[in-house]
Coordinates of C-alpha atoms in Angstrom, one line a residue:
M1 CA -61.9 -42.1 -111.4
G2 CA -59.0 -44.5 -110.8
L3 CA -55.6 -44.5 -112.4
P4 CA -55.3 -45.6 -116.0
P5 CA -53.8 -49.1 -116.8
T6 CA -50.0 -49.3 -116.6
Q7 CA -49.4 -51.8 -119.4
L8 CA -46.7 -50.6 -121.8
W9 CA -47.6 -51.1 -125.4
T10 CA -45.0 -51.4 -128.2
R11 CA -45.6 -50.1 -131.6
E12 CA -45.8 -53.6 -133.0
Q13 CA -48.5 -54.5 -130.4
V14 CA -50.5 -51.5 -131.3
A15 CA -50.3 -52.3 -135.0
T16 CA -51.4 -55.9 -134.3
R17 CA -54.5 -54.7 -132.4
V18 CA -55.3 -52.2 -135.2
L19 CA -55.2 -54.9 -137.7
A20 CA -57.5 -56.9 -135.5
G21 CA -60.1 -54.1 -135.7
D22 CA -59.4 -52.0 -132.6
T23 CA -59.6 -48.2 -132.9
L24 CA -56.6 -46.9 -131.0
F25 CA -54.8 -43.6 -130.8
V26 CA -52.2 -42.0 -128.6
L27 CA -53.0 -39.2 -126.1
H28 CA -50.2 -37.7 -124.0
G29 CA -48.3 -41.0 -124.2
N30 CA -51.4 -43.0 -123.2
L31 CA -53.1 -45.5 -125.5
V32 CA -56.8 -44.8 -125.9
R33 CA -59.2 -47.5 -127.2
V34 CA -62.4 -46.2 -128.7
P35 CA -65.2 -48.7 -128.2
P36 CA -67.3 -49.5 -131.3
S37 CA -70.4 -48.0 -129.6
W38 CA -68.6 -44.7 -129.0
L39 CA -67.1 -44.7 -132.5
A40 CA -70.6 -44.7 -133.9
A41 CA -71.8 -42.2 -131.4
H42 CA -69.0 -39.7 -131.6
P43 CA -70.5 -36.2 -132.1
G44 CA -67.7 -35.2 -134.5
G45 CA -68.4 -38.3 -136.7
R46 CA -66.4 -41.5 -136.9
L47 CA -64.1 -40.3 -139.7
S48 CA -62.5 -37.7 -137.4
I49 CA -61.3 -40.6 -135.3
L50 CA -60.4 -43.1 -138.0
H51 CA -58.0 -40.6 -139.6
F52 CA -55.9 -40.8 -136.4
V53 CA -55.9 -44.5 -135.7
G54 CA -52.3 -45.5 -134.7
R55 CA -51.2 -41.8 -134.5
D56 CA -50.5 -39.4 -131.7
A57 CA -53.7 -37.3 -131.7
T58 CA -52.9 -35.2 -128.6
D59 CA -52.9 -31.8 -130.3
E60 CA -56.1 -32.6 -132.3
V61 CA -58.0 -34.0 -129.3
E62 CA -57.1 -31.0 -127.1
A63 CA -58.0 -28.5 -129.8
F64 CA -61.5 -30.0 -130.3
H65 CA -62.5 -31.1 -126.7
C66 CA -63.1 -29.3 -123.5
D67 CA -61.5 -30.3 -120.2
E68 CA -64.6 -32.2 -119.0
T69 CA -64.5 -34.4 -122.1
L70 CA -60.8 -34.9 -121.9
Q71 CA -61.3 -36.1 -118.3
K72 CA -64.0 -38.6 -119.4
M73 CA -61.7 -39.8 -122.1
R74 CA -59.2 -41.1 -119.5
G75 CA -61.7 -43.9 -118.9
F76 CA -60.8 -45.3 -122.3
I77 CA -57.1 -45.5 -121.6
V78 CA -55.7 -49.1 -121.9
G79 CA -52.1 -48.4 -121.1
R80 CA -49.0 -46.4 -122.1
V81 CA -47.0 -46.6 -125.3
E82 CA -43.3 -46.6 -125.9
M83 CA -42.3 -43.1 -126.8
G84 CA -39.0 -42.4 -128.7
E85 CA -36.8 -39.3 -128.6
D86 CA -39.0 -37.7 -131.2
G87 CA -42.3 -38.9 -129.7
W88 CA -44.5 -41.6 -131.0
T89 CA -43.7 -43.1 -134.4
P90 CA -47.0 -43.0 -136.1
L91 CA -48.7 -45.8 -138.0
V92 CA -50.6 -45.2 -141.2
P93 CA -54.4 -45.4 -140.5
P94 CA -56.1 -48.2 -142.5
I95 CA -58.5 -45.7 -144.0
A96 CA -55.5 -44.0 -145.7
H97 CA -55.3 -47.3 -147.8
G98 CA -59.0 -47.4 -148.3
W99 CA -59.8 -50.0 -145.6
V100 CA -62.8 -49.6 -143.4
R101 CA -64.8 -51.8 -140.9
R102 CA -68.4 -52.6 -141.6
M103 CA -71.1 -55.1 -140.6
G104 CA -70.8 -58.4 -142.5
T105 CA -73.6 -60.8 -143.5
D106 CA -73.0 -62.8 -140.3
G107 CA -73.6 -59.8 -138.1
K108 CA -70.0 -59.3 -137.2
M109 CA -67.6 -56.5 -138.1
E110 CA -65.2 -57.2 -140.9
W111 CA -62.6 -55.3 -143.0
Y112 CA -63.8 -53.9 -146.3
N113 CA -61.6 -52.5 -149.1
E114 CA -63.5 -49.5 -150.6
A115 CA -60.6 -47.8 -152.3
R116 CA -57.0 -48.4 -153.4
Q117 CA -53.9 -46.2 -153.3
V118 CA -53.1 -44.4 -156.5
Q119 CA -49.8 -45.6 -157.9
T120 CA -47.4 -42.8 -158.4
F121 CA -43.6 -42.6 -158.9
D122 CA -41.0 -40.6 -157.0
E123 CA -38.1 -38.7 -158.3
K124 CA -36.1 -41.9 -158.9
D125 CA -38.9 -43.4 -161.0
S126 CA -39.6 -45.9 -158.2
P127 CA -43.2 -46.7 -157.0
S128 CA -44.1 -44.4 -154.2
A129 CA -45.3 -46.5 -151.2
F130 CA -47.4 -43.7 -149.7
Q131 CA -48.8 -40.6 -151.3
G132 CA -52.2 -40.5 -149.8
L133 CA -54.5 -40.5 -152.9
L134 CA -57.2 -43.0 -153.3
Q135 CA -59.2 -44.4 -156.2
K136 CA -62.2 -46.6 -156.2
A137 CA -61.5 -50.3 -155.6
A138 CA -63.6 -53.3 -156.7
G139 CA -65.2 -53.1 -153.3
E140 CA -64.7 -56.4 -151.7
T141 CA -64.4 -58.0 -148.3
A142 CA -61.1 -59.6 -147.5
E143 CA -60.6 -62.1 -144.7
C144 CA -57.1 -60.8 -143.9
G145 CA -57.9 -57.1 -144.2
P146 CA -55.1 -54.6 -144.4
M147 CA -51.5 -56.0 -144.1
M148 CA -48.9 -55.0 -141.5
S149 CA -46.8 -53.4 -144.2
M150 CA -49.6 -50.9 -145.0
L151 CA -49.5 -49.5 -141.4
Q152 CA -45.7 -48.9 -141.6
A153 CA -45.1 -45.3 -142.7
V154 CA -42.4 -44.8 -145.3
P155 CA -39.5 -42.4 -144.5
A156 CA -41.3 -39.2 -143.6
K157 CA -41.4 -36.2 -145.9
V158 CA -41.0 -34.1 -142.8
S159 CA -38.5 -34.3 -140.0
P160 CA -39.9 -36.2 -137.0
K161 CA -37.6 -34.2 -134.7
N162 CA -38.9 -30.9 -136.2
E163 CA -42.5 -32.0 -136.0
K164 CA -42.0 -32.9 -132.3
L165 CA -40.7 -29.3 -131.8
N166 CA -43.8 -28.0 -133.7
S167 CA -46.1 -30.1 -131.5
D168 CA -44.4 -28.8 -128.4
A169 CA -44.7 -25.2 -129.7
Y170 CA -48.4 -25.7 -130.3
K171 CA -49.0 -26.8 -126.7
E172 CA -47.1 -23.7 -125.5
L173 CA -49.1 -21.5 -127.8
H174 CA -52.4 -23.1 -126.7
K175 CA -51.5 -22.4 -123.1
R176 CA -50.9 -18.7 -123.9
V177 CA -54.3 -18.5 -125.5
I178 CA -56.0 -20.2 -122.5
D179 CA -54.1 -18.0 -120.0
A180 CA -55.2 -14.9 -121.9
G181 CA -58.9 -15.9 -121.2
L182 CA -59.8 -16.1 -124.9
Y183 CA -62.1 -19.1 -124.4
K184 CA -64.6 -17.0 -122.6
T185 CA -67.5 -16.0 -124.8
P186 CA -68.1 -12.3 -125.0
F187 CA -71.9 -12.5 -125.0
L188 CA -72.7 -8.8 -124.6
T189 CA -69.9 -7.2 -126.7
G190 CA -69.7 -10.0 -129.2
Y191 CA -73.1 -11.4 -129.8
G192 CA -75.1 -8.3 -128.7
P193 CA -74.4 -6.3 -131.8
E194 CA -74.8 -9.4 -134.0
F195 CA -78.3 -10.1 -132.6
V196 CA -79.2 -6.5 -133.4
R197 CA -77.9 -7.0 -136.9
Y198 CA -79.8 -10.3 -137.4
S199 CA -83.0 -8.7 -136.1
L200 CA -82.7 -5.6 -138.3
L201 CA -82.1 -7.7 -141.5
A202 CA -85.1 -9.9 -140.8
L203 CA -87.3 -6.9 -140.0
V204 CA -86.3 -5.0 -143.1
S205 CA -86.9 -8.1 -145.2
A206 CA -90.4 -8.5 -143.7
V207 CA -91.3 -4.9 -144.1
C208 CA -90.2 -4.9 -147.8
Y209 CA -92.2 -8.1 -148.3
R210 CA -95.3 -6.5 -146.7
Y211 CA -95.2 -3.6 -149.2
G212 CA -94.6 -5.9 -152.2
W213 CA -90.9 -4.9 -152.6
L214 CA -89.9 -8.5 -153.4
V215 CA -86.4 -8.0 -154.6
P216 CA -85.2 -5.9 -151.6
S217 CA -87.0 -8.4 -149.3
A218 CA -85.2 -11.3 -150.9
L219 CA -81.9 -9.4 -150.8
F220 CA -82.2 -8.7 -147.0
L221 CA -83.3 -12.3 -146.3
G222 CA -80.2 -13.6 -148.1
L223 CA -78.0 -11.2 -146.0
F224 CA -79.8 -12.5 -142.9
W225 CA -78.9 -16.1 -143.8
Q226 CA -75.4 -15.1 -144.6
Q227 CA -74.9 -13.5 -141.2
L228 CA -76.6 -16.4 -139.4
T229 CA -74.1 -18.8 -141.0
F230 CA -71.4 -17.4 -138.7
F231 CA -73.5 -18.0 -135.6
A232 CA -74.4 -21.5 -136.6
H233 CA -70.7 -22.1 -137.2
D234 CA -69.9 -21.1 -133.6
L235 CA -72.6 -23.3 -132.2
G236 CA -71.4 -26.3 -134.3
H237 CA -68.0 -25.9 -132.7
V238 CA -69.6 -25.7 -129.3
G239 CA -68.0 -22.3 -129.0
V240 CA -70.9 -20.3 -127.6
T241 CA -72.3 -21.7 -124.4
H242 CA -69.6 -24.5 -124.5
D243 CA -72.3 -27.0 -123.6
W244 CA -72.9 -29.6 -126.3
T245 CA -76.6 -30.1 -125.7
L246 CA -77.5 -26.4 -125.4
D247 CA -75.4 -25.3 -128.4
R248 CA -76.9 -28.1 -130.5
L249 CA -80.4 -27.1 -129.6
I250 CA -79.8 -23.4 -130.5
S251 CA -78.0 -24.4 -133.7
I252 CA -81.0 -26.5 -134.8
F253 CA -83.2 -23.5 -134.4
V254 CA -80.7 -21.3 -136.3
A255 CA -79.5 -23.6 -139.0
D256 CA -82.5 -25.9 -139.6
F257 CA -85.5 -23.8 -138.8
L258 CA -84.3 -20.4 -139.9
G259 CA -81.8 -21.5 -142.6
G260 CA -83.2 -24.8 -143.9
L261 CA -79.8 -26.6 -143.5
S262 CA -78.8 -29.5 -141.3
I263 CA -76.4 -28.6 -138.5
G264 CA -75.7 -32.3 -138.0
W265 CA -74.4 -32.7 -141.5
W266 CA -72.4 -29.5 -141.3
V267 CA -70.6 -30.6 -138.0
N268 CA -69.9 -34.0 -139.4
N269 CA -68.5 -32.5 -142.6
H270 CA -66.7 -29.6 -141.1
N271 CA -64.8 -31.5 -138.4
V272 CA -63.3 -33.8 -141.1
H273 CA -62.3 -30.7 -143.0
H274 CA -60.5 -29.3 -140.0
L275 CA -58.5 -32.5 -139.3
V276 CA -57.4 -33.3 -142.9
P277 CA -57.6 -29.9 -144.6
N278 CA -57.0 -29.8 -148.3
H279 CA -56.4 -33.5 -148.7
P280 CA -57.9 -34.4 -152.1
S281 CA -59.2 -37.8 -151.0
H282 CA -60.3 -37.0 -147.5
D283 CA -61.3 -33.3 -147.2
P284 CA -65.0 -32.8 -148.4
D285 CA -64.5 -29.1 -148.5
I286 CA -62.3 -29.3 -151.6
Q287 CA -64.2 -32.1 -153.3
H288 CA -66.3 -30.2 -155.8
L289 CA -66.1 -32.1 -159.0
P290 CA -67.5 -31.7 -161.6
F291 CA -67.5 -27.9 -160.9
F292 CA -64.1 -27.3 -159.4
A293 CA -60.7 -29.0 -159.3
I294 CA -58.0 -27.1 -157.4
S295 CA -55.3 -29.6 -158.2
P296 CA -54.5 -31.8 -161.3
V297 CA -54.8 -34.9 -159.0
F298 CA -58.6 -34.6 -159.2
L299 CA -58.3 -35.4 -162.9
K300 CA -57.6 -39.0 -161.8
S301 CA -61.2 -39.6 -160.7
L302 CA -60.3 -39.9 -157.0
W303 CA -62.2 -41.7 -154.3
S304 CA -63.8 -39.6 -151.5
S305 CA -63.6 -41.3 -148.1
Y306 CA -66.2 -38.9 -146.8
Y307 CA -68.8 -39.1 -149.5
K308 CA -68.1 -42.8 -150.2
R309 CA -68.1 -42.3 -153.9
E310 CA -65.9 -41.8 -156.8
M311 CA -65.3 -38.2 -157.9
T312 CA -65.6 -39.1 -161.5
F313 CA -63.8 -36.9 -164.0
D314 CA -66.1 -37.4 -167.0
A315 CA -67.1 -35.3 -170.0
F316 CA -69.2 -33.1 -167.8
G317 CA -66.3 -32.5 -165.4
K318 CA -63.9 -31.8 -168.3
L319 CA -66.3 -29.1 -169.6
F320 CA -66.8 -27.3 -166.3
V321 CA -63.1 -27.6 -165.1
S322 CA -61.9 -26.2 -168.5
M323 CA -64.0 -23.0 -167.6
Q324 CA -63.8 -23.2 -163.8
H325 CA -61.9 -19.9 -163.4
K326 CA -64.6 -18.1 -165.5
L327 CA -67.5 -19.8 -163.8
F328 CA -66.1 -19.4 -160.2
Y329 CA -68.6 -16.7 -159.0
V330 CA -71.5 -18.2 -160.9
V331 CA -71.1 -21.6 -159.3
L332 CA -70.6 -20.2 -155.8
S333 CA -73.6 -17.9 -156.1
L334 CA -75.7 -21.1 -156.3
A335 CA -73.8 -23.1 -153.7
R336 CA -76.6 -22.9 -151.1
F337 CA -78.6 -25.4 -153.3
N338 CA -75.8 -27.9 -153.0
L339 CA -75.9 -27.4 -149.2
Y340 CA -79.6 -28.4 -149.2
A341 CA -78.7 -31.6 -151.1
N342 CA -75.9 -32.5 -148.7
S343 CA -78.1 -31.7 -145.7
Y344 CA -81.0 -33.9 -146.7
G345 CA -78.8 -36.7 -148.0
Y346 CA -77.1 -36.8 -144.6
L347 CA -80.3 -37.0 -142.7
A348 CA -81.6 -39.6 -145.0
K349 CA -78.4 -41.7 -144.6
T350 CA -78.6 -41.4 -140.8
A351 CA -82.3 -42.1 -140.5
F352 CA -81.9 -45.7 -139.5
E353 CA -78.5 -45.6 -137.9
P354 CA -78.2 -46.8 -134.2
R355 CA -78.3 -44.5 -131.3
R356 CA -76.0 -41.5 -132.0
Y357 CA -74.7 -38.6 -129.8
R358 CA -75.7 -37.7 -126.3
G359 CA -79.2 -38.7 -125.2
G360 CA -80.1 -40.9 -128.2
R361 CA -81.6 -39.7 -131.5
W362 CA -83.5 -36.6 -130.3
W363 CA -81.1 -34.4 -132.4
W364 CA -82.3 -36.2 -135.6
W365 CA -86.0 -35.7 -134.9
A366 CA -85.4 -32.1 -133.9
E367 CA -83.6 -31.4 -137.2
V368 CA -86.3 -33.0 -139.2
F369 CA -88.9 -31.0 -137.3
G370 CA -86.9 -27.8 -137.8
L371 CA -86.5 -28.4 -141.5
G372 CA -90.2 -29.1 -141.8
L373 CA -91.0 -25.8 -140.2
F374 CA -88.5 -24.1 -142.5
F375 CA -90.3 -25.4 -145.6
V376 CA -93.7 -24.3 -144.1
W377 CA -92.6 -20.6 -143.5
F378 CA -90.4 -20.2 -146.6
G379 CA -92.9 -22.0 -148.8
A380 CA -95.5 -19.6 -147.6
V381 CA -93.2 -16.7 -148.4
L382 CA -92.7 -18.0 -151.9
K383 CA -96.4 -18.6 -152.4
G384 CA -97.2 -15.1 -151.3
C385 CA -95.0 -13.7 -154.1
G386 CA -97.8 -14.3 -156.6
S387 CA -96.7 -15.5 -160.1
W388 CA -94.2 -18.3 -160.6
Q389 CA -91.8 -15.7 -162.2
N390 CA -91.9 -13.7 -158.9
R391 CA -91.3 -16.8 -156.9
L392 CA -88.2 -17.7 -159.0
V393 CA -86.8 -14.2 -158.7
Y394 CA -87.3 -14.3 -154.9
L395 CA -85.8 -17.7 -154.6
F396 CA -82.7 -16.9 -156.6
V397 CA -82.1 -13.4 -155.3
S398 CA -82.3 -14.6 -151.6
H399 CA -79.9 -17.5 -152.3
I400 CA -77.4 -15.5 -154.3
A401 CA -77.4 -12.8 -151.7
A402 CA -76.3 -15.4 -149.1
S403 CA -73.4 -16.6 -151.3
P404 CA -70.5 -14.3 -150.3
V405 CA -69.8 -16.5 -147.4
H406 CA -68.9 -19.3 -149.8
V407 CA -66.4 -17.1 -151.6
Q408 CA -64.8 -16.2 -148.3
I409 CA -64.4 -19.8 -147.2
V410 CA -62.8 -21.0 -150.4
L411 CA -60.3 -18.1 -150.3
S412 CA -58.8 -19.5 -147.1
H413 CA -58.0 -22.9 -148.7
F414 CA -58.2 -23.2 -152.5
S415 CA -54.8 -21.6 -153.1
R416 CA -53.0 -23.6 -150.4
S417 CA -51.1 -26.8 -150.5
T418 CA -52.9 -30.1 -151.3
D419 CA -49.9 -32.3 -150.6
D420 CA -50.0 -35.2 -148.2
L421 CA -46.9 -35.1 -146.0
G422 CA -47.8 -38.3 -144.2
P423 CA -48.9 -39.1 -140.6
A424 CA -45.8 -37.6 -139.1
E425 CA -46.8 -34.1 -139.9
S426 CA -47.9 -32.2 -136.8
F427 CA -51.3 -30.6 -136.3
F428 CA -49.7 -27.2 -136.0
A429 CA -47.7 -27.5 -139.3
R430 CA -50.6 -28.9 -141.2
Q431 CA -52.9 -26.1 -140.3
L432 CA -50.3 -23.4 -141.2
R433 CA -49.5 -25.1 -144.5
T434 CA -53.1 -25.5 -145.7
T435 CA -54.8 -22.3 -144.5
V436 CA -54.5 -18.6 -145.1
D437 CA -56.1 -15.4 -143.5
V438 CA -57.9 -12.7 -145.5
I439 CA -56.7 -9.3 -144.3
C440 CA -59.7 -7.2 -143.3
S441 CA -60.2 -3.9 -141.4
P442 CA -61.8 -4.4 -138.0
R443 CA -64.6 -2.0 -139.0
I444 CA -65.9 -4.3 -141.7
E445 CA -64.9 -7.7 -140.4
F446 CA -68.6 -8.4 -139.5
I447 CA -69.1 -9.0 -143.3
H448 CA -66.7 -11.9 -142.9
G449 CA -68.1 -12.9 -139.5
G450 CA -64.6 -12.8 -138.1
L451 CA -63.9 -16.0 -139.9
H452 CA -61.4 -14.3 -142.3
L453 CA -58.9 -15.2 -139.6
Q454 CA -59.0 -18.9 -140.6
V455 CA -55.4 -19.8 -139.6
T456 CA -56.1 -19.0 -135.9
H457 CA -59.6 -20.6 -136.2
H458 CA -58.1 -23.8 -137.5
L459 CA -55.5 -23.9 -134.7
F460 CA -58.2 -23.3 -132.1
P461 CA -61.6 -24.3 -133.5
R462 CA -63.5 -24.0 -130.2
L463 CA -62.3 -20.5 -129.7
P464 CA -65.2 -17.9 -129.6
R465 CA -65.1 -16.2 -133.0
H466 CA -65.1 -12.7 -131.5
N467 CA -61.7 -13.5 -129.8
L468 CA -60.0 -14.6 -133.0
R469 CA -58.5 -11.2 -133.7
E470 CA -56.8 -11.0 -130.3
A471 CA -55.7 -14.6 -130.5
S472 CA -54.3 -14.1 -134.0
L473 CA -51.9 -11.4 -132.7
I474 CA -50.6 -14.0 -130.2
V475 CA -50.2 -16.6 -133.0
K476 CA -48.5 -14.2 -135.3
E477 CA -46.0 -13.1 -132.6
F478 CA -45.4 -16.7 -131.8
A479 CA -44.9 -17.8 -135.4
K480 CA -42.4 -14.9 -135.9
E481 CA -40.5 -16.0 -132.8
R482 CA -40.1 -19.5 -134.3
G483 CA -39.6 -18.5 -137.9
L484 CA -42.9 -20.1 -139.0
E485 CA -45.2 -19.0 -141.8
Y486 CA -48.5 -17.3 -141.1
A487 CA -50.1 -16.8 -144.5
E488 CA -52.4 -13.9 -145.2
F489 CA -53.5 -11.8 -148.2
G490 CA -56.0 -9.1 -149.1
F491 CA -59.5 -10.0 -150.3
V492 CA -58.9 -8.8 -153.9
E493 CA -55.5 -10.5 -154.0
G494 CA -57.0 -13.7 -152.6
N495 CA -59.6 -13.8 -155.2
G496 CA -56.9 -13.4 -157.9
E497 CA -54.8 -16.2 -156.4
V498 CA -57.7 -18.6 -156.2
R499 CA -58.9 -17.9 -159.7
G500 CA -55.2 -18.3 -160.8
V501 CA -55.1 -21.8 -159.2
L502 CA -58.3 -22.7 -161.0
K503 CA -56.9 -21.4 -164.3
Q504 CA -53.7 -23.4 -163.9
V505 CA -55.6 -26.6 -163.6
A506 CA -57.9 -25.7 -166.5
D507 CA -54.8 -24.9 -168.6
Q508 CA -53.2 -28.2 -167.7
L509 CA -56.4 -30.0 -168.7
K510 CA -56.1 -28.2 -172.1
I511 CA -52.5 -29.3 -172.5
V512 CA -53.4 -32.9 -171.6
G513 CA -56.2 -32.8 -174.2
M514 CA -53.8 -31.4 -176.9
V515 CA -51.2 -34.2 -176.2
A516 CA -53.9 -36.9 -176.4
D517 CA -55.2 -35.5 -179.7
S518 CA -51.6 -35.4 -181.0
E519 CA -51.1 -39.1 -180.0
I520 CA -54.3 -40.1 -181.7
R521 CA -53.3 -38.3 -185.0
E522 CA -49.9 -39.9 -184.8
A523 CA -51.4 -43.4 -184.3
M524 CA -53.7 -42.9 -187.3
K525 CA -50.8 -42.0 -189.5
N526 CA -49.0 -45.2 -188.6

């Protein structure tokens, strides 16, 4: 492969090309242009790229891609950019203002305004130019598209100099992890015991079913699914064989055939979560209205850039959010049914999309086939339970038994910051600010699948799960050296904090309702 182009791009030139529809980001001082064909075919989904248009995505790109992919990426370099003393001065991606590109009636790509910025006010009662929250727009095509002023970030809420130091620190930390050999998958010592556990859970479930012990059978089947979730998670991050095709094939067998869930949807969803964690308008993992609102901002009926819909805070939402801290475990116990809905909705939405991912659309057909086989075998299991009452019991017990993984996942994020500190915030700082570990004894960490170490996992998403504990020791030591926070709490304490956050939002909703009632009564008197 030849040397990359040597053209030097100014920030203004990059902004002009972004407004013209180009997808550009900075990688090690180079300007990378993502062709429309690859944007549609990106295995991590197009949103994971669109959130970094006009920004320095070096740390994010290296965290999510292997050396082979990084080398191939050099073929998309169109030149170098002007770097200041504190690195590249980021632009605000158009999607942050609700602007996206889509096919027009004439067959050409055009700008479309799907959402608008929520107007808020700063401490001086002046309109805030950038606060990151979106609400549904009229939904119209505009000939001019986003304006140049929209791409210009307001004075950062963080210090560019300090964020440059954080970025440099992350690169040094990543090198320590690589040098420690922690990207090598421990197949025998790591997955060996897990495969034994999977097999025993499946076997016990089958034996109990054979003897008519339906509730124990359903319980062990649910635990089987719960443990398989961690394996599917690793495969989705290409963290097992480190080969995309092989990991995707195995994950379709594990997630679709054995679990009835789409691995394609999960990867698409999960990558966005990793890149914009805890952002109310952009992170799908905290967008759970009408059941949960972890911040009062959700009471504004925000727009979801991932789901492409308004998260309407209606009467149904008010009812559930007012009791969300009390219904926390009830809702999460049934969360698997929501995963089914998201999985099948994703596959339906992508059924007629153009060629995606490596080798065409084989992955889509493989997932549909795997899900079809899941319904065959699980349908036969339910049918064999006899009466409809037994079938319902088996269905709900198996799904509730698989739900502890949902509790664990929300503990790592629901109590953390949902603020948007702007495009200048470094990858390193963003992950530390929005993620927390759950302290757990090594003897029982298999219950959490090793993913209780979410801070380290978010910093190094491709890292084999069984190496997270060793890596976390390096990260903690490094954070201590630099005076950075590495948040962690116990399981019981974490549950209390999350339910406390939910109760605070519910209480605020109650106060808002009382104020509204008071104003109505006052108006009636007048």
